[in-house]
Coordinates of N, CA and C in Angstrom, one line a residue:
M12 N 159.2 98.9 117.0 CA 158.0 99.4 117.5 C 157.1 99.9 116.3
K13 N 157.7 100.7 115.4 CA 157.0 101.3 114.3 C 156.5 100.1 113.4
R14 N 157.4 99.1 113.2 CA 157.0 98.0 112.4 C 155.8 97.2 112.9
T15 N 155.8 97.0 114.3 CA 154.7 96.3 114.9 C 153.4 97.1 114.7
T16 N 153.4 98.4 114.9 CA 152.2 99.2 114.7 C 151.7 99.2 113.3
F17 N 152.7 99.2 112.3 CA 152.4 99.1 110.9 C 151.7 97.8 110.6
L18 N 152.3 96.7 111.1 CA 151.7 95.3 110.9 C 150.3 95.2 111.5
K19 N 150.1 95.7 112.7 CA 148.8 95.7 113.3 C 147.8 96.5 112.5
T20 N 148.2 97.6 112.0 CA 147.3 98.5 111.2 C 146.9 97.7 109.9
L21 N 147.9 97.1 109.3 CA 147.7 96.4 108.1 C 146.8 95.2 108.3
L22 N 147.0 94.5 109.4 CA 146.2 93.3 109.7 C 144.7 93.8 110.0
L23 N 144.6 94.9 110.7 CA 143.2 95.4 111.0 C 142.5 95.8 109.7
G24 N 143.2 96.5 108.8 CA 142.7 96.9 107.6 C 142.2 95.6 106.7
F25 N 143.1 94.6 106.7 CA 142.7 93.4 106.0 C 141.5 92.7 106.6
A26 N 141.4 92.7 107.9 CA 140.3 92.0 108.6 C 139.0 92.8 108.3
L27 N 139.1 94.1 108.3 CA 137.9 94.9 108.0 C 137.4 94.8 106.6
S28 N 138.4 94.7 105.7 CA 138.1 94.5 104.3 C 137.4 93.1 104.1
C29 N 137.9 92.1 104.7 CA 137.2 90.8 104.6 C 135.8 90.8 105.2
I30 N 135.6 91.5 106.3 CA 134.3 91.5 106.9 C 133.3 92.3 106.0
S31 N 133.8 93.4 105.4 CA 132.9 94.1 104.5 C 132.6 93.4 103.2
T32 N 133.6 92.6 102.8 CA 133.4 91.8 101.6 C 132.4 90.6 101.8
L33 N 132.5 90.0 102.9 CA 131.7 88.9 103.3 C 130.3 89.3 103.7
G34 N 130.3 90.5 104.4 CA 129.0 91.0 104.9 C 128.5 90.3 106.1
W35 N 127.8 91.0 106.9 CA 127.2 90.4 108.1 C 125.8 89.9 107.7
S36 N 125.5 88.8 108.1 CA 124.1 88.3 107.9 C 123.2 89.0 108.9
Q37 N 122.2 89.7 108.4 CA 121.2 90.4 109.2 C 120.0 89.5 109.4
A38 N 119.5 89.6 110.6 CA 118.2 88.8 110.8 C 117.1 89.4 110.0
S39 N 117.0 90.7 109.9 CA 116.0 91.4 109.1 C 116.6 92.3 108.1
P40 N 117.1 91.8 107.0 CA 117.8 92.7 106.1 C 117.0 93.8 105.4
A41 N 117.6 94.9 105.0 CA 116.9 95.9 104.3 C 116.5 95.4 103.0
A42 N 115.3 95.9 102.6 CA 114.8 95.6 101.2 C 114.0 96.8 100.7
T43 N 113.9 96.8 99.4 CA 113.2 97.9 98.7 C 112.2 97.3 97.6
A44 N 111.0 97.8 97.6 CA 110.1 97.5 96.5 C 109.9 98.8 95.7
T45 N 109.9 98.6 94.4 CA 109.7 99.8 93.5 C 108.7 99.4 92.4
G46 N 108.0 100.4 92.0 CA 107.0 100.2 90.9 C 106.4 101.5 90.5
T47 N 105.6 101.4 89.4 CA 104.9 102.6 88.9 C 103.4 102.3 88.9
I48 N 102.6 103.2 89.5 CA 101.2 103.1 89.6 C 100.6 104.4 89.0
H49 N 99.8 104.2 87.9 CA 99.2 105.4 87.3 C 100.2 106.6 87.1
G50 N 101.4 106.3 86.7 CA 102.4 107.3 86.4 C 103.2 107.8 87.6
A51 N 102.9 107.3 88.8 CA 103.6 107.7 90.0 C 104.7 106.6 90.3
N52 N 105.9 107.0 90.5 CA 106.9 106.1 90.9 C 106.9 105.9 92.4
I53 N 106.6 104.7 92.8 CA 106.5 104.3 94.2 C 107.6 103.5 94.7
T54 N 108.2 103.9 95.9 CA 109.3 103.1 96.5 C 108.9 102.8 98.0
I55 N 109.0 101.6 98.4 CA 108.8 101.2 99.8 C 110.1 100.6 100.3
K56 N 110.7 101.2 101.3 CA 111.9 100.7 102.0 C 111.5 100.2 103.3
Y57 N 112.0 99.0 103.6 CA 111.6 98.3 104.8 C 112.7 97.3 105.2
S58 N 112.6 96.7 106.4 CA 113.4 95.6 106.8 C 112.6 94.4 106.8
S59 N 113.1 93.2 106.3 CA 112.4 92.0 106.1 C 112.7 90.9 107.1
P60 N 111.9 90.8 108.1 CA 112.1 89.7 109.1 C 111.6 88.4 108.6
S61 N 112.0 87.3 109.2 CA 111.7 86.0 108.8 C 110.7 85.4 109.9
V62 N 109.9 84.4 109.4 CA 109.0 83.7 110.3 C 109.8 82.9 111.4
K63 N 110.8 82.1 110.9 CA 111.6 81.3 111.8 C 110.8 80.4 112.7
G64 N 109.7 79.8 112.2 CA 108.9 78.9 113.0 C 108.0 79.6 114.0
R65 N 108.0 80.9 114.0 CA 107.2 81.6 115.0 C 105.7 81.8 114.5
Q66 N 104.8 82.0 115.4 CA 103.5 82.4 115.1 C 103.5 84.0 115.0
I67 N 103.2 84.5 113.8 CA 103.4 85.9 113.6 C 102.2 86.7 114.0
W68 N 101.0 86.5 113.3 CA 99.9 87.4 113.6 C 99.1 87.0 114.8
G69 N 99.0 88.0 115.7 CA 98.3 87.9 117.0 C 99.3 87.4 118.1
S70 N 100.5 87.2 117.7 CA 101.5 86.8 118.7 C 102.8 87.7 118.6
L71 N 103.7 87.4 117.7 CA 104.9 88.2 117.5 C 104.4 89.6 117.2
V72 N 103.5 89.7 116.3 CA 102.8 91.0 115.9 C 101.4 91.0 116.5
P73 N 101.2 91.6 117.6 CA 99.9 91.5 118.3 C 98.8 92.2 117.5
Y74 N 97.6 91.7 117.6 CA 96.4 92.4 117.1 C 96.1 93.6 117.9
G75 N 95.6 94.7 117.2 CA 95.2 95.9 117.9 C 96.2 96.8 118.4
K76 N 97.5 96.6 118.1 CA 98.6 97.5 118.5 C 99.3 98.0 117.3
V77 N 99.8 99.3 117.3 CA 100.5 99.9 116.2 C 101.8 99.1 116.0
W78 N 102.1 98.7 114.7 CA 103.3 98.0 114.3 C 104.0 98.8 113.2
R79 N 105.3 98.7 113.2 CA 106.1 99.5 112.2 C 106.0 98.9 110.8
A80 N 105.3 97.9 110.6 CA 105.1 97.3 109.2 C 106.3 96.8 108.6
G81 N 107.2 96.2 109.4 CA 108.5 95.6 109.0 C 109.3 95.5 110.3
A82 N 110.6 95.5 110.1 CA 111.5 95.4 111.3 C 112.5 96.6 111.3
N83 N 113.2 96.8 112.4 CA 114.2 97.8 112.5 C 113.6 99.2 112.3
Q84 N 114.0 100.0 111.3 CA 113.5 101.3 111.2 C 112.0 101.2 110.7
A85 N 111.3 102.3 110.9 CA 109.9 102.4 110.4 C 109.9 102.3 108.9
T86 N 109.0 101.5 108.3 CA 108.8 101.4 106.9 C 108.5 102.7 106.2
V87 N 109.2 103.0 105.1 CA 109.0 104.3 104.4 C 108.4 104.1 103.0
L88 N 107.4 104.9 102.7 CA 106.8 104.9 101.4 C 107.1 106.3 100.8
E89 N 107.6 106.2 99.5 CA 107.9 107.5 98.8 C 107.2 107.5 97.4
T90 N 106.6 108.6 97.1 CA 106.0 108.8 95.8 C 106.4 110.1 95.2
D91 N 106.7 110.1 93.9 CA 107.1 111.3 93.2 C 105.9 112.1 92.6
K92 N 104.7 111.6 92.8 CA 103.5 112.3 92.3 C 102.4 112.1 93.3
D93 N 101.4 113.0 93.3 CA 100.3 112.8 94.2 C 99.5 111.6 93.8
I94 N 99.1 110.8 94.8 CA 98.4 109.6 94.6 C 97.1 109.6 95.6
T95 N 96.3 108.5 95.4 CA 95.2 108.3 96.3 C 95.3 106.9 96.9
V96 N 95.4 106.8 98.2 CA 95.6 105.6 98.9 C 94.2 105.2 99.6
E97 N 93.6 104.2 99.1 CA 92.3 103.7 99.6 C 91.3 104.9 99.7
G98 N 91.3 105.8 98.7 CA 90.4 106.9 98.6 C 90.9 108.2 99.3
K99 N 92.0 108.1 99.9 CA 92.6 109.3 100.6 C 93.7 109.9 99.8
K100 N 93.7 111.2 99.6 CA 94.7 111.9 98.8 C 96.0 112.0 99.6
L101 N 97.1 111.7 98.9 CA 98.5 111.7 99.5 C 99.4 112.5 98.5
A102 N 99.9 113.6 99.0 CA 100.8 114.5 98.2 C 102.1 113.7 98.0
A103 N 102.8 114.1 96.9 CA 104.1 113.5 96.6 C 105.0 113.8 97.8
G104 N 105.8 112.8 98.1 CA 106.7 113.0 99.3 C 107.1 111.6 99.9
K105 N 107.7 111.7 101.1 CA 108.2 110.6 101.8 C 107.4 110.4 103.1
Y106 N 106.9 109.2 103.4 CA 106.1 109.0 104.6 C 106.5 107.7 105.3
S107 N 106.2 107.6 106.6 CA 106.3 106.3 107.2 C 105.0 105.6 107.2
I108 N 105.1 104.2 107.1 CA 103.9 103.4 107.1 C 103.9 102.6 108.4
Y109 N 102.8 102.7 109.1 CA 102.5 101.8 110.3 C 101.3 101.0 110.0
A110 N 101.0 100.0 110.8 CA 99.8 99.3 110.6 C 99.3 98.8 112.0
I111 N 98.0 98.7 112.1 CA 97.4 98.1 113.3 C 96.7 96.8 112.8
P112 N 97.3 95.7 112.9 CA 96.8 94.4 112.4 C 95.5 94.0 113.2
G113 N 94.6 93.4 112.5 CA 93.4 92.8 113.2 C 93.1 91.5 112.5
E114 N 92.3 90.6 113.1 CA 92.0 89.3 112.5 C 91.2 89.5 111.2
T115 N 90.3 90.5 111.1 CA 89.5 90.6 109.9 C 89.7 91.9 109.1
E116 N 90.4 92.9 109.8 CA 90.7 94.1 109.1 C 91.9 94.8 109.7
W117 N 92.6 95.5 108.9 CA 93.8 96.2 109.4 C 93.6 97.7 109.2
T118 N 94.3 98.5 110.0 CA 94.4 99.9 109.8 C 95.8 100.2 109.3
I119 N 95.9 100.9 108.2 CA 97.2 101.3 107.6 C 97.3 102.8 107.9
I120 N 98.4 103.2 108.5 CA 98.7 104.5 109.0 C 99.7 105.1 108.1
V121 N 99.5 106.3 107.5 CA 100.5 107.0 106.7 C 100.8 108.2 107.6
N122 N 102.1 108.3 108.0 CA 102.6 109.3 108.9 C 103.7 110.2 108.3
A123 N 103.6 111.4 108.6 CA 104.5 112.4 107.9 C 106.0 112.3 108.4
Q124 N 106.2 111.7 109.6 CA 107.6 111.7 110.2 C 108.3 110.5 109.6
T125 N 109.5 110.7 109.2 CA 110.4 109.6 108.6 C 111.7 109.6 109.3
G126 N 112.5 108.5 109.2 CA 113.8 108.4 109.7 C 113.9 107.9 111.1
Q127 N 112.8 107.6 111.7 CA 112.9 107.1 113.1 C 113.0 105.6 113.1
W128 N 113.5 105.1 114.3 CA 113.6 103.7 114.5 C 112.1 103.3 114.7
G129 N 111.7 102.1 114.4 CA 110.3 101.7 114.5 C 109.7 101.5 115.8
I130 N 110.6 101.2 116.8 CA 110.1 101.0 118.2 C 111.1 101.7 119.2
T131 N 110.6 101.9 120.4 CA 111.4 102.5 121.5 C 112.1 101.4 122.2
R132 N 113.0 101.7 123.1 CA 113.7 100.7 123.9 C 112.7 99.8 124.7
Q133 N 111.5 100.4 125.0 CA 110.5 99.7 125.8 C 109.6 98.8 124.9
G134 N 109.9 98.8 123.6 CA 109.1 98.0 122.7 C 107.8 98.6 122.2
E135 N 107.6 99.9 122.5 CA 106.4 100.6 122.0 C 106.8 101.3 120.7
T136 N 105.8 101.6 119.9 CA 106.0 102.2 118.6 C 106.5 103.6 118.7
T137 N 107.2 104.1 117.7 CA 107.6 105.4 117.6 C 106.6 106.3 116.8
A138 N 105.5 105.7 116.4 CA 104.6 106.5 115.6 C 104.0 107.6 116.5
D139 N 104.0 108.8 116.0 CA 103.5 110.0 116.6 C 102.1 110.2 116.0
P140 N 101.0 109.9 116.7 CA 99.7 110.1 116.1 C 99.4 111.5 115.6
A141 N 100.1 112.5 116.2 CA 99.9 113.9 115.8 C 100.4 114.2 114.4
K142 N 101.3 113.3 113.9 CA 101.9 113.4 112.6 C 101.2 112.5 111.6
D143 N 100.1 111.8 111.9 CA 99.4 111.0 111.0 C 98.8 111.9 109.9
V144 N 99.0 111.5 108.6 CA 98.4 112.1 107.5 C 97.0 111.6 107.4
F145 N 96.9 110.3 107.5 CA 95.6 109.6 107.5 C 95.7 108.2 107.9
R146 N 94.6 107.6 108.2 CA 94.4 106.1 108.5 C 93.4 105.6 107.6
V147 N 93.6 104.4 107.0 CA 92.6 103.7 106.2 C 92.5 102.3 106.7
T148 N 91.3 101.7 106.3 CA 91.1 100.3 106.7 C 91.1 99.5 105.5
V149 N 91.8 98.3 105.6 CA 92.0 97.4 104.5 C 91.6 96.0 105.0
K150 N 91.4 95.1 104.1 CA 91.0 93.7 104.5 C 92.2 92.7 104.1
P151 N 92.7 92.0 105.1 CA 93.8 91.0 104.8 C 93.1 89.8 104.2
R152 N 94.0 89.0 103.5 CA 93.5 87.7 102.9 C 94.5 86.7 103.1
K153 N 94.1 85.4 103.0 CA 95.1 84.3 103.1 C 95.9 84.3 101.8
S154 N 97.2 84.2 102.0 CA 98.1 84.2 100.8 C 98.1 82.8 100.1
A155 N 98.5 82.9 98.9 CA 98.5 81.6 98.1 C 99.5 80.7 98.6
S156 N 100.6 81.2 99.2 CA 101.7 80.4 99.6 C 102.3 81.0 100.9
M157 N 103.0 80.2 101.6 CA 103.7 80.7 102.8 C 104.9 81.6 102.4
N158 N 105.0 82.7 103.1 CA 106.1 83.7 102.9 C 107.0 83.7 104.1
E159 N 108.1 83.1 104.0 CA 109.1 83.0 105.1 C 109.5 84.4 105.5
R160 N 109.8 85.3 104.5 CA 110.2 86.6 104.8 C 109.1 87.6 104.4
L161 N 109.0 88.7 105.2 CA 108.1 89.8 104.9 C 108.5 90.4 103.6
V162 N 107.6 90.6 102.7 CA 107.9 91.2 101.4 C 106.8 92.2 101.0
Y163 N 107.2 93.3 100.5 CA 106.2 94.2 99.9 C 106.4 94.1 98.4
T164 N 105.2 94.0 97.7 CA 105.2 94.1 96.2 C 104.3 95.2 95.7
I165 N 104.7 95.8 94.6 CA 104.0 96.9 94.0 C 103.4 96.4 92.7
N166 N 102.1 96.5 92.5 CA 101.5 96.2 91.3 C 100.6 97.3 90.8
D167 N 99.9 97.1 89.7 CA 99.1 98.2 89.1 C 97.9 98.6 90.0
K168 N 97.6 97.9 91.0 CA 96.5 98.2 91.9 C 96.9 98.9 93.2
G169 N 98.2 98.8 93.5 CA 98.7 99.3 94.8 C 99.9 98.5 95.3
F170 N 100.0 98.3 96.6 CA 101.0 97.5 97.1 C 100.4 96.4 98.0
V171 N 101.2 95.3 98.2 CA 100.7 94.2 99.1 C 101.9 93.9 100.0
L172 N 101.5 93.9 101.3 CA 102.4 93.4 102.4 C 102.1 91.9 102.5
S173 N 103.1 91.0 102.3 CA 102.9 89.6 102.4 C 103.9 89.0 103.5
W174 N 103.4 88.2 104.4 CA 104.3 87.6 105.4 C 103.5 86.4 106.0
E175 N 104.2 85.4 106.3 CA 103.6 84.1 106.8 C 102.5 83.7 105.8
N176 N 101.3 83.6 106.3 CA 100.2 83.1 105.5 C 99.2 84.2 105.1
L177 N 99.7 85.5 105.1 CA 98.7 86.6 105.0 C 99.2 87.6 103.9
D178 N 98.3 88.1 103.1 CA 98.5 89.2 102.2 C 97.7 90.4 102.7
V179 N 98.2 91.6 102.7 CA 97.5 92.7 103.0 C 97.6 93.7 101.9
P180 N 96.5 93.8 101.0 CA 96.6 94.7 99.8 C 96.1 96.1 100.2
V181 N 96.8 97.1 99.7 CA 96.5 98.5 99.9 C 96.3 99.1 98.5
H182 N 95.2 99.6 98.1 CA 94.9 100.1 96.8 C 95.4 101.6 96.6
I183 N 96.0 101.8 95.5 CA 96.5 103.1 95.1 C 96.0 103.5 93.7
K184 N 95.6 104.8 93.6 CA 95.3 105.3 92.3 C 96.1 106.5 92.0

């Protein structure tokens, strides 16, 4: 009896070890973009969904509705110094980023609440407008190439959300 329990425990431990070593393939794996803009260290943590042959803009991600700007948990922007985002001052700290996509312009929402899942069980956003720090308007543009996975990049002008055939630049000073 003790030997059977020991063997089962050993086998379970081995199986769990193999699973953690191989890892589970996630549909929208966690990703991080980091960079420095005008002396501020910027980090964006997000989950990166794939196109998978789907129509993204105006379909999977509808126009005119608040979107978590990634998958899974709400996308998080962190800065270690005060910055200016599209002309609006943002104190050093950690914030959620949401977006309202549109065909010709987007609204980027910087929200003080972090750590929440990006949507409710009903598929609605978890963004609490009462916790919005500010909203800014930006212009999307056609990307130079197809991006199968959503990706954020940080450059000396700010950050860019790129997915499918679209780039959405957000200027930071």
